[in-house]
Amino acid sequence: MKPLNIIETKQSPKVILDKEKNIFEISGKSLPENVLMFYTPIFNWLNEYIKSPNPETVLILNITYHNTSTAKAILNILRILYKLIETDKSVEIHWYCKENDEDAIEEGEDFAELAQIPIKIRHL
Amino acid sequence: MNFNNNMKYVQKIHQTMENHNILLAYDGLISPEIITAFTEIAEKNFNIDDETLMKKVYHVMVECLQNICKHAVDIDTGKTSNPGKGIFLVAFDNNEYRVITGNAILNQNVTEIQENIKEINSLNEKEIKELYMKTLKNDLISDRGGAGLGLIDMARKTKQKIGYYFETVNDKTSFISLSIRIPKE
């Protein structure tokens, strides 16, 4: 499966989705002009990936800022990955934020609750 | 009347901005480039040491600017314009930051937006959180992005009521002005 690499810009995060290297990461700021346009290739890639996933999938979300439209996109990503749980594959989300950033910690917990997927809060 | 007399208004605008402690004022097209520029100005020039506060100010600015960019219509014709036009102010007064916006919307959307804001303003912290979770869960992602979740999230993060004002412009459009307060804790 071909990896998906997207270079970071001022409005959108860096994305690495690489099945072979087992690296799944979204990091940076996310406030793209058109959330759907930016995230659709990511949704498509993940929907392909879950058809024949690696035994263990760890998605690193190191999103330093995201707007509310991005929140919906993140939730959608987690919903796709939730299907791995349904098929007894291991999946974990590592939600990176600063230790004192209570808003960001809460957001990570909110996503975990809404998507019913385990999220580990990792401090930067 | 000579040219120099006509230019007095420049000083008046400057004085008004000083009096109201306005850090940033803009009236025009709100393009993605403008949004990037303004948020960079906030990070570099507002001198906010408290990271949590900075993130809140940044977030309110982004949500307000993107609302105008995506949803503002032409004030005369009511036609969709991309990017939209609006007025955007950031002030620091009475120990709080204040983001104030103004733009045209269609008359037919006034009631819905008004009711949305009234509902948000009537809720306590816990209820706002519940509404946020419910809306995030059920809203579909769209290319335009719903303004609803943005308003809820701003109220959630700032823990303040949303100030608003509507005025009919003509038979097609109304002017909506929003004011979001971000207190320094």
Coordinates of C-alpha atoms in Angstrom, one line a residue:
Chain A
M1 CA 0.0 0.0 0.0
K2 CA 1.4 3.4 -1.0
P3 CA 2.1 5.7 1.9
L4 CA 0.4 9.1 2.1
N5 CA 2.7 12.0 2.9
I6 CA 1.4 15.5 3.2
I7 CA 3.8 18.4 3.9
E8 CA 2.9 20.8 6.7
T9 CA 1.7 24.3 5.9
K10 CA 0.6 27.2 8.0
Q11 CA -3.0 26.0 7.9
S12 CA -2.7 22.3 7.7
P13 CA -0.7 19.6 9.5
K14 CA 2.0 17.2 8.4
V15 CA 0.6 13.8 7.6
I16 CA 2.4 10.4 7.4
L17 CA 0.4 7.3 6.8
D18 CA 2.8 4.5 6.1
K19 CA 1.7 0.9 6.5
E20 CA 5.1 -0.6 5.6
K21 CA 6.9 1.4 8.2
N22 CA 4.0 1.2 10.6
I23 CA 3.9 5.0 11.1
F24 CA 0.6 6.9 11.4
E25 CA 1.0 10.5 12.3
I26 CA -0.8 13.8 12.0
S27 CA 1.0 16.7 13.5
G28 CA 0.9 20.5 13.4
K29 CA -1.8 23.1 13.1
S30 CA -5.1 22.3 11.4
L31 CA -7.3 25.1 10.2
P32 CA -7.5 24.4 6.5
E33 CA -9.7 26.6 4.3
N34 CA -11.6 23.5 3.2
V35 CA -11.5 20.8 5.8
L36 CA -13.2 18.2 3.6
M37 CA -10.8 18.7 0.7
F38 CA -7.8 18.3 3.0
Y39 CA -9.0 15.3 5.0
T40 CA -10.8 13.3 2.3
P41 CA -7.5 11.7 1.0
I42 CA -6.8 10.7 4.6
F43 CA -10.2 9.2 5.1
N44 CA -9.8 7.3 1.8
W45 CA -6.3 6.0 2.7
L46 CA -7.5 4.8 6.2
N47 CA -10.6 3.1 4.7
E48 CA -8.3 1.2 2.4
Y49 CA -5.9 0.4 5.2
I50 CA -8.4 -1.1 7.5
K51 CA -9.2 -3.7 4.9
S52 CA -5.8 -5.3 5.6
P53 CA -4.3 -3.6 8.6
N54 CA -1.1 -4.2 10.5
P55 CA -1.5 -6.2 13.7
E56 CA -0.9 -3.1 15.8
T57 CA -1.9 0.4 14.8
V58 CA -0.8 3.5 16.8
L59 CA -2.0 6.8 15.5
I60 CA -0.1 9.8 16.7
L61 CA -2.1 12.9 16.9
N62 CA 0.2 15.8 17.8
I63 CA -2.1 18.6 16.7
T64 CA -1.0 21.9 18.3
Y65 CA -4.1 23.7 17.2
H66 CA -7.3 22.7 15.4
N67 CA -10.5 24.6 14.5
T68 CA -14.0 23.2 15.1
S69 CA -14.3 21.9 11.5
T70 CA -11.1 19.9 12.0
A71 CA -12.7 18.4 15.2
K72 CA -15.3 16.8 13.0
A73 CA -12.6 15.4 10.7
I74 CA -10.6 14.0 13.7
L75 CA -13.7 12.3 15.0
N76 CA -14.3 10.8 11.5
I77 CA -10.7 9.4 11.5
L78 CA -11.3 7.8 14.8
R79 CA -14.6 6.3 13.6
I80 CA -12.8 4.7 10.7
L81 CA -10.1 3.3 13.0
Y82 CA -12.8 2.1 15.4
K83 CA -13.6 -0.6 12.8
L84 CA -10.3 -2.2 13.7
I85 CA -11.5 -2.8 17.2
E86 CA -14.6 -4.5 15.8
T87 CA -12.3 -6.9 14.0
D88 CA -10.2 -7.5 17.0
K89 CA -7.1 -5.7 15.8
S90 CA -5.1 -3.5 18.2
V91 CA -5.5 0.2 17.8
E92 CA -4.4 3.0 20.0
I93 CA -4.5 6.8 19.7
H94 CA -1.7 8.8 21.2
W95 CA -3.0 12.3 21.8
Y96 CA -0.1 14.7 22.3
C97 CA -0.5 18.0 24.2
K98 CA 1.3 20.1 26.8
E99 CA 0.9 19.0 30.4
N100 CA -0.8 22.2 31.5
D101 CA -3.0 22.5 28.5
E102 CA -6.3 21.5 30.1
D103 CA -8.4 22.4 27.1
A104 CA -6.4 20.1 24.9
I105 CA -6.4 17.3 27.4
E106 CA -10.2 17.6 27.7
E107 CA -10.5 17.5 23.9
G108 CA -8.6 14.3 23.7
E109 CA -10.8 12.7 26.3
D110 CA -13.9 14.0 24.5
F111 CA -12.8 12.3 21.3
A112 CA -12.1 9.1 23.2
E113 CA -15.6 9.2 24.6
L114 CA -17.4 10.0 21.3
A115 CA -15.5 7.5 19.2
Q116 CA -15.3 4.8 21.9
I117 CA -11.7 4.3 21.1
P118 CA -8.8 4.2 23.6
I119 CA -6.8 7.4 23.7
K120 CA -3.5 7.8 25.6
I121 CA -2.8 11.4 26.6
R122 CA 0.9 12.0 26.0
H123 CA 2.6 15.1 27.3
L124 CA 5.0 16.9 25.1
Chain B
M1 CA -12.1 72.9 2.3
N2 CA -8.7 71.7 1.5
F3 CA -7.1 68.3 1.3
N4 CA -5.4 68.6 4.8
N5 CA -8.7 69.3 6.5
N6 CA -10.3 66.2 4.9
M7 CA -7.6 64.1 6.4
K8 CA -8.5 64.8 10.0
Y9 CA -10.5 61.7 10.1
V10 CA -7.3 59.6 10.1
Q11 CA -6.4 61.1 13.4
K12 CA -9.9 60.5 14.6
I13 CA -9.8 56.9 13.7
H14 CA -6.4 56.6 15.4
Q15 CA -7.8 58.3 18.5
T16 CA -10.9 56.1 18.6
M17 CA -8.7 53.0 18.4
E18 CA -6.5 54.2 21.2
N19 CA -9.5 55.1 23.4
H20 CA -11.0 51.7 22.9
N21 CA -7.7 49.9 23.3
I22 CA -8.1 48.3 19.9
L23 CA -5.1 46.0 19.0
L24 CA -6.2 45.1 15.5
A25 CA -8.9 46.6 13.2
Y26 CA -9.7 45.5 9.7
D27 CA -12.6 46.0 7.3
G28 CA -12.6 44.1 4.0
L29 CA -12.2 40.6 2.4
I30 CA -11.4 37.9 4.9
S31 CA -9.3 35.5 2.9
P32 CA -7.3 32.6 4.2
E33 CA -4.1 34.7 3.8
I34 CA -5.6 37.4 6.0
I35 CA -6.5 34.8 8.6
T36 CA -3.0 33.5 8.7
A37 CA -1.6 37.0 8.9
F38 CA -3.9 38.1 11.7
T39 CA -3.3 35.0 13.8
E40 CA 0.5 35.5 13.3
I41 CA 0.1 39.1 14.5
A42 CA -1.8 37.9 17.6
E43 CA 1.0 35.4 18.4
K44 CA 3.8 37.8 17.8
N45 CA 2.5 41.2 18.9
F46 CA -0.2 40.8 21.5
N47 CA 2.4 39.8 24.1
I48 CA 0.2 37.2 25.8
D49 CA 2.5 35.2 28.2
D50 CA -0.2 32.9 29.4
E51 CA -0.3 30.1 26.8
T52 CA -3.8 29.0 27.7
L53 CA -5.1 32.5 27.2
M54 CA -3.2 32.9 24.0
K55 CA -4.7 29.7 22.6
K56 CA -8.2 30.9 23.5
V57 CA -7.7 34.2 21.8
Y58 CA -6.2 32.5 18.8
H59 CA -9.1 30.1 18.6
V60 CA -11.8 32.7 18.9
M61 CA -10.0 34.7 16.2
V62 CA -9.8 31.7 13.8
E63 CA -13.4 30.7 14.3
C64 CA -14.7 34.3 13.9
L65 CA -12.6 34.9 10.8
Q66 CA -13.5 31.6 9.2
N67 CA -17.2 32.3 9.8
I68 CA -16.9 35.6 7.9
C69 CA -14.7 34.0 5.2
K70 CA -17.2 31.2 4.6
H71 CA -20.6 32.6 5.4
A72 CA -20.7 36.4 4.8
V73 CA -22.7 37.5 1.9
D74 CA -22.6 40.6 -0.2
I75 CA -24.3 43.4 1.8
D76 CA -26.1 44.9 -1.2
T77 CA -27.1 41.8 -3.2
G78 CA -27.1 39.0 -0.7
K79 CA -25.0 36.9 -3.1
T80 CA -22.5 34.4 -1.7
S81 CA -19.0 35.8 -1.9
N82 CA -15.9 33.7 -1.4
P83 CA -14.1 34.9 0.6
G84 CA -16.6 37.0 2.5
K85 CA -16.2 40.6 3.6
G86 CA -16.5 41.9 7.1
I87 CA -15.2 44.1 9.9
F88 CA -12.9 42.5 12.4
L89 CA -11.6 44.0 15.7
V90 CA -9.6 42.7 18.6
A91 CA -9.5 44.9 21.7
F92 CA -8.0 44.6 25.2
D93 CA -10.0 46.4 27.8
N94 CA -10.9 45.8 31.4
N95 CA -8.5 42.9 31.7
E96 CA -10.2 41.0 28.9
Y97 CA -9.6 40.4 25.3
R98 CA -12.6 41.1 23.0
V99 CA -13.1 39.9 19.5
I100 CA -15.7 41.8 17.6
T101 CA -17.0 41.0 14.1
G102 CA -19.5 42.4 11.7
N103 CA -20.7 41.1 8.4
A104 CA -23.8 40.7 6.2
I105 CA -26.0 37.6 6.2
L106 CA -29.2 36.7 4.4
N107 CA -32.4 37.9 6.2
Q108 CA -33.8 34.4 6.0
N109 CA -30.9 33.1 8.2
V110 CA -31.3 35.8 10.9
T111 CA -33.9 33.9 13.1
E112 CA -31.9 30.6 13.1
I113 CA -28.6 32.3 14.1
Q114 CA -30.4 34.4 16.7
E115 CA -32.1 31.3 18.2
N116 CA -28.8 29.4 18.2
I117 CA -27.0 32.2 20.1
K118 CA -29.9 32.6 22.5
E119 CA -29.9 28.9 23.2
I120 CA -26.1 28.9 23.8
N121 CA -26.4 31.9 26.1
S122 CA -29.1 30.3 28.1
L123 CA -27.0 27.2 29.0
N124 CA -24.7 26.6 31.9
E125 CA -21.1 25.3 31.5
K126 CA -22.2 21.6 31.8
E127 CA -25.1 22.1 29.3
I128 CA -22.8 23.8 26.8
K129 CA -20.4 20.9 27.0
E130 CA -23.3 18.5 26.4
L131 CA -24.5 20.5 23.4
Y132 CA -20.9 20.6 22.1
M133 CA -20.6 16.8 22.3
K134 CA -24.0 16.3 20.7
T135 CA -23.3 18.7 17.9
L136 CA -19.8 17.3 17.2
K137 CA -21.2 13.8 17.2
N138 CA -24.1 14.4 14.8
D139 CA -22.8 17.2 12.5
L140 CA -21.6 16.2 9.1
I141 CA -18.4 17.5 7.8
S142 CA -19.0 19.9 4.9
D143 CA -16.8 22.0 2.7
R144 CA -18.4 25.2 4.1
G145 CA -18.3 24.0 7.7
G146 CA -21.2 24.7 10.0
A147 CA -21.0 27.9 12.0
G148 CA -23.0 26.2 14.8
L149 CA -20.2 24.2 16.4
G150 CA -17.9 27.2 16.2
L151 CA -20.3 29.3 18.3
I152 CA -20.8 26.6 20.8
D153 CA -17.1 26.0 21.2
M154 CA -16.3 29.6 21.6
A155 CA -18.8 29.8 24.5
R156 CA -17.4 26.6 25.9
K157 CA -13.8 27.7 25.9
T158 CA -14.3 31.3 27.0
K159 CA -17.1 30.5 29.5
Q160 CA -18.8 33.8 28.5
K161 CA -22.1 34.8 26.8
I162 CA -21.9 35.7 23.2
G163 CA -22.7 39.4 22.5
Y164 CA -24.8 39.9 19.4
Y165 CA -26.6 42.6 17.4
F166 CA -28.6 42.3 14.2
E167 CA -29.8 45.1 12.0
T168 CA -31.8 44.8 8.7
V169 CA -29.9 46.4 5.8
N170 CA -32.3 45.9 2.9
D171 CA -34.9 43.4 1.7
K172 CA -32.1 40.8 1.3
T173 CA -29.5 41.2 3.9
S174 CA -29.0 42.0 7.6
F175 CA -25.8 43.0 9.4
I176 CA -24.8 40.7 12.2
S177 CA -22.3 41.8 14.8
L178 CA -20.8 39.4 17.4
S179 CA -18.7 40.1 20.4
I180 CA -16.7 37.4 22.2
R181 CA -15.0 38.1 25.5
I182 CA -12.0 36.2 26.6
P183 CA -11.2 37.3 30.2
K184 CA -7.7 37.1 31.7
E185 CA -8.1 34.8 34.6

